[in-house]
Amino acid sequence: MKRSGTVRTGTVTAHLQGDSSTRERILMLLKTVGRMSASDLSSELDLTEMAIRRHMYVLEREGSVSIVSVRQAMGRPLHAYELTAEADELFPKNYHLLTLDLLDELADDPDTAELIDRMFEGRKKKLIERYAPRMVGKSLEEKVSELASIQNAGGYMVEVEAQSDGGFVLYEYNCPITQVAGKYQQACRCELSLFKALLEVPVERTECLAKGGGKCSYQIG
């Protein structure tokens, strides 16, 4: 069986894992101090400016820093470095805690508990409206590939396996909303319904991360 679609894990996440590295320290400085020049970083890290620029070249290539020109009162503009929006994803986030707290508030009140289903249903409809145009005129294989791209962009680390009978299996190795889905199964039902609506063929979930599986698996077609 043939597998397609690259499992994507993000661009520079490795810099914030394991032993402290020079590039990790650079990222932390840019996060806490803000925009810095090679000279600033050189002084802070006790490295030569040439060494700093080598590290910055790697970080810039990976998309975690960008070079900006800073005007000065006299002389040429100063070149400095700052974090990109993409780099912000490297740092800890607790969105799921806020989401769970808000959902729990609704669930704890009998007068608002039913709103949870309506919220997930509304979210599903918005996602269908957003992505359905990308499926128009495509074959099933193309639709599955497009769905994989959509999910990869959302951080699901997708891989697709083509079946000999013309069907597909879509694997998701990461679930960005695992904590929410583990408590509110509406999230998983929303995703399954979304896949069915976009692909317009039968879709069955055979494994689920939120229920203790090693991945989410979907049998398509």
PDB file of N, CA and C in Angstrom, residues 1 161-171 192 195-196 199 201-207 216-221:
ATOM      1  N   MET A   1       0.839  -1.195   0.000  1.00  0.00           N
ATOM      2  CA  MET A   1       0.000   0.000   0.000  1.00  0.00           C
ATOM      3  C   MET A   1       0.879   1.252   0.000  1.00  0.00           C
ATOM      4  N   GLU A 161      -2.807   7.142   3.425  1.00  0.00           N
ATOM      5  CA  GLU A 161      -2.449   5.851   2.840  1.00  0.00           C
ATOM      6  C   GLU A 161      -3.504   5.453   1.819  1.00  0.00           C
ATOM      7  N   ALA A 162      -3.074   5.239   0.582  1.00  0.00           N
ATOM      8  CA  ALA A 162      -3.988   4.813  -0.470  1.00  0.00           C
ATOM      9  C   ALA A 162      -4.255   3.316  -0.350  1.00  0.00           C
ATOM     10  N   GLN A 163      -5.503   2.912  -0.531  1.00  0.00           N
ATOM     11  CA  GLN A 163      -5.903   1.513  -0.435  1.00  0.00           C
ATOM     12  C   GLN A 163      -6.042   0.903  -1.832  1.00  0.00           C
ATOM     13  N   SER A 164      -5.893  -0.399  -1.921  1.00  0.00           N
ATOM     14  CA  SER A 164      -5.974  -1.075  -3.217  1.00  0.00           C
ATOM     15  C   SER A 164      -7.375  -1.033  -3.809  1.00  0.00           C
ATOM     16  N   ASP A 165      -8.389  -0.823  -2.968  1.00  0.00           N
ATOM     17  CA  ASP A 165      -9.771  -0.774  -3.451  1.00  0.00           C
ATOM     18  C   ASP A 165     -10.208   0.624  -3.867  1.00  0.00           C
ATOM     19  N   GLY A 166      -9.279   1.565  -3.871  1.00  0.00           N
ATOM     20  CA  GLY A 166      -9.611   2.927  -4.278  1.00  0.00           C
ATOM     21  C   GLY A 166      -9.940   3.845  -3.124  1.00  0.00           C
ATOM     22  N   GLY A 167     -10.022   3.284  -1.919  1.00  0.00           N
ATOM     23  CA  GLY A 167     -10.267   4.105  -0.743  1.00  0.00           C
ATOM     24  C   GLY A 167      -8.966   4.632  -0.161  1.00  0.00           C
ATOM     25  N   PHE A 168      -9.077   5.314   0.983  1.00  0.00           N
ATOM     26  CA  PHE A 168      -7.907   5.902   1.634  1.00  0.00           C
ATOM     27  C   PHE A 168      -8.047   5.757   3.145  1.00  0.00           C
ATOM     28  N   VAL A 169      -6.917   5.775   3.806  1.00  0.00           N
ATOM     29  CA  VAL A 169      -6.909   5.899   5.257  1.00  0.00           C
ATOM     30  C   VAL A 169      -6.139   7.161   5.601  1.00  0.00           C
ATOM     31  N   LEU A 170      -6.749   8.026   6.392  1.00  0.00           N
ATOM     32  CA  LEU A 170      -6.110   9.268   6.808  1.00  0.00           C
ATOM     33  C   LEU A 170      -5.731   9.134   8.277  1.00  0.00           C
ATOM     34  N   TYR A 171      -4.450   9.355   8.565  1.00  0.00           N
ATOM     35  CA  TYR A 171      -3.960   9.267   9.938  1.00  0.00           C
ATOM     36  C   TYR A 171      -3.632  10.671  10.455  1.00  0.00           C
ATOM     37  N   LEU A 192     -15.506  14.430  12.457  1.00  0.00           N
ATOM     38  CA  LEU A 192     -15.976  13.349  11.595  1.00  0.00           C
ATOM     39  C   LEU A 192     -17.044  13.848  10.625  1.00  0.00           C
ATOM     40  N   PHE A 195     -15.437  15.918   7.855  1.00  0.00           N
ATOM     41  CA  PHE A 195     -14.787  15.104   6.828  1.00  0.00           C
ATOM     42  C   PHE A 195     -15.812  14.532   5.855  1.00  0.00           C
ATOM     43  N   LYS A 196     -16.914  14.028   6.382  1.00  0.00           N
ATOM     44  CA  LYS A 196     -17.959  13.453   5.527  1.00  0.00           C
ATOM     45  C   LYS A 196     -18.530  14.512   4.582  1.00  0.00           C
ATOM     46  N   LEU A 199     -15.724  15.503   1.890  1.00  0.00           N
ATOM     47  CA  LEU A 199     -15.328  14.445   0.953  1.00  0.00           C
ATOM     48  C   LEU A 199     -16.504  13.841   0.203  1.00  0.00           C
ATOM     49  N   VAL A 201     -18.238  11.211   0.787  1.00  0.00           N
ATOM     50  CA  VAL A 201     -18.197   9.745   0.747  1.00  0.00           C
ATOM     51  C   VAL A 201     -18.268   9.262   2.197  1.00  0.00           C
ATOM     52  N   PRO A 202     -18.552   7.971   2.409  1.00  0.00           N
ATOM     53  CA  PRO A 202     -18.560   7.455   3.780  1.00  0.00           C
ATOM     54  C   PRO A 202     -17.179   7.593   4.433  1.00  0.00           C
ATOM     55  N   VAL A 203     -17.167   8.012   5.688  1.00  0.00           N
ATOM     56  CA  VAL A 203     -15.928   8.136   6.464  1.00  0.00           C
ATOM     57  C   VAL A 203     -16.181   7.508   7.832  1.00  0.00           C
ATOM     58  N   GLU A 204     -15.256   6.648   8.254  1.00  0.00           N
ATOM     59  CA  GLU A 204     -15.389   5.987   9.556  1.00  0.00           C
ATOM     60  C   GLU A 204     -14.120   6.206  10.370  1.00  0.00           C
ATOM     61  N   ARG A 205     -14.284   6.638  11.623  1.00  0.00           N
ATOM     62  CA  ARG A 205     -13.132   6.764  12.511  1.00  0.00           C
ATOM     63  C   ARG A 205     -12.873   5.420  13.173  1.00  0.00           C
ATOM     64  N   THR A 206     -11.678   4.889  13.026  1.00  0.00           N
ATOM     65  CA  THR A 206     -11.357   3.572  13.578  1.00  0.00           C
ATOM     66  C   THR A 206     -10.417   3.645  14.779  1.00  0.00           C
ATOM     67  N   GLU A 207      -9.849   4.806  15.039  1.00  0.00           N
ATOM     68  CA  GLU A 207      -8.967   4.999  16.188  1.00  0.00           C
ATOM     69  C   GLU A 207      -8.994   6.466  16.563  1.00  0.00           C
ATOM     70  N   CYS A 216      -5.362   9.270  15.432  1.00  0.00           N
ATOM     71  CA  CYS A 216      -6.726   9.249  14.898  1.00  0.00           C
ATOM     72  C   CYS A 216      -6.645   8.667  13.500  1.00  0.00           C
ATOM     73  N   SER A 217      -7.461   7.649  13.228  1.00  0.00           N
ATOM     74  CA  SER A 217      -7.471   6.991  11.911  1.00  0.00           C
ATOM     75  C   SER A 217      -8.848   7.076  11.306  1.00  0.00           C
ATOM     76  N   TYR A 218      -8.899   7.420  10.034  1.00  0.00           N
ATOM     77  CA  TYR A 218     -10.169   7.547   9.325  1.00  0.00           C
ATOM     78  C   TYR A 218     -10.141   6.689   8.064  1.00  0.00           C
ATOM     79  N   GLN A 219     -11.084   5.786   7.959  1.00  0.00           N
ATOM     80  CA  GLN A 219     -11.264   4.993   6.742  1.00  0.00           C
ATOM     81  C   GLN A 219     -12.186   5.765   5.806  1.00  0.00           C
ATOM     82  N   ILE A 220     -11.687   6.060   4.611  1.00  0.00           N
ATOM     83  CA  ILE A 220     -12.408   6.941   3.673  1.00  0.00           C
ATOM     84  C   ILE A 220     -12.798   6.170   2.430  1.00  0.00           C
ATOM     85  N   GLY A 221     -14.077   6.223   2.079  1.00  0.00           N
ATOM     86  CA  GLY A 221     -14.562   5.628   0.847  1.00  0.00           C
ATOM     87  C   GLY A 221     -14.781   4.143   0.956  1.00  0.00           C
TER      88      GLY A 221
END
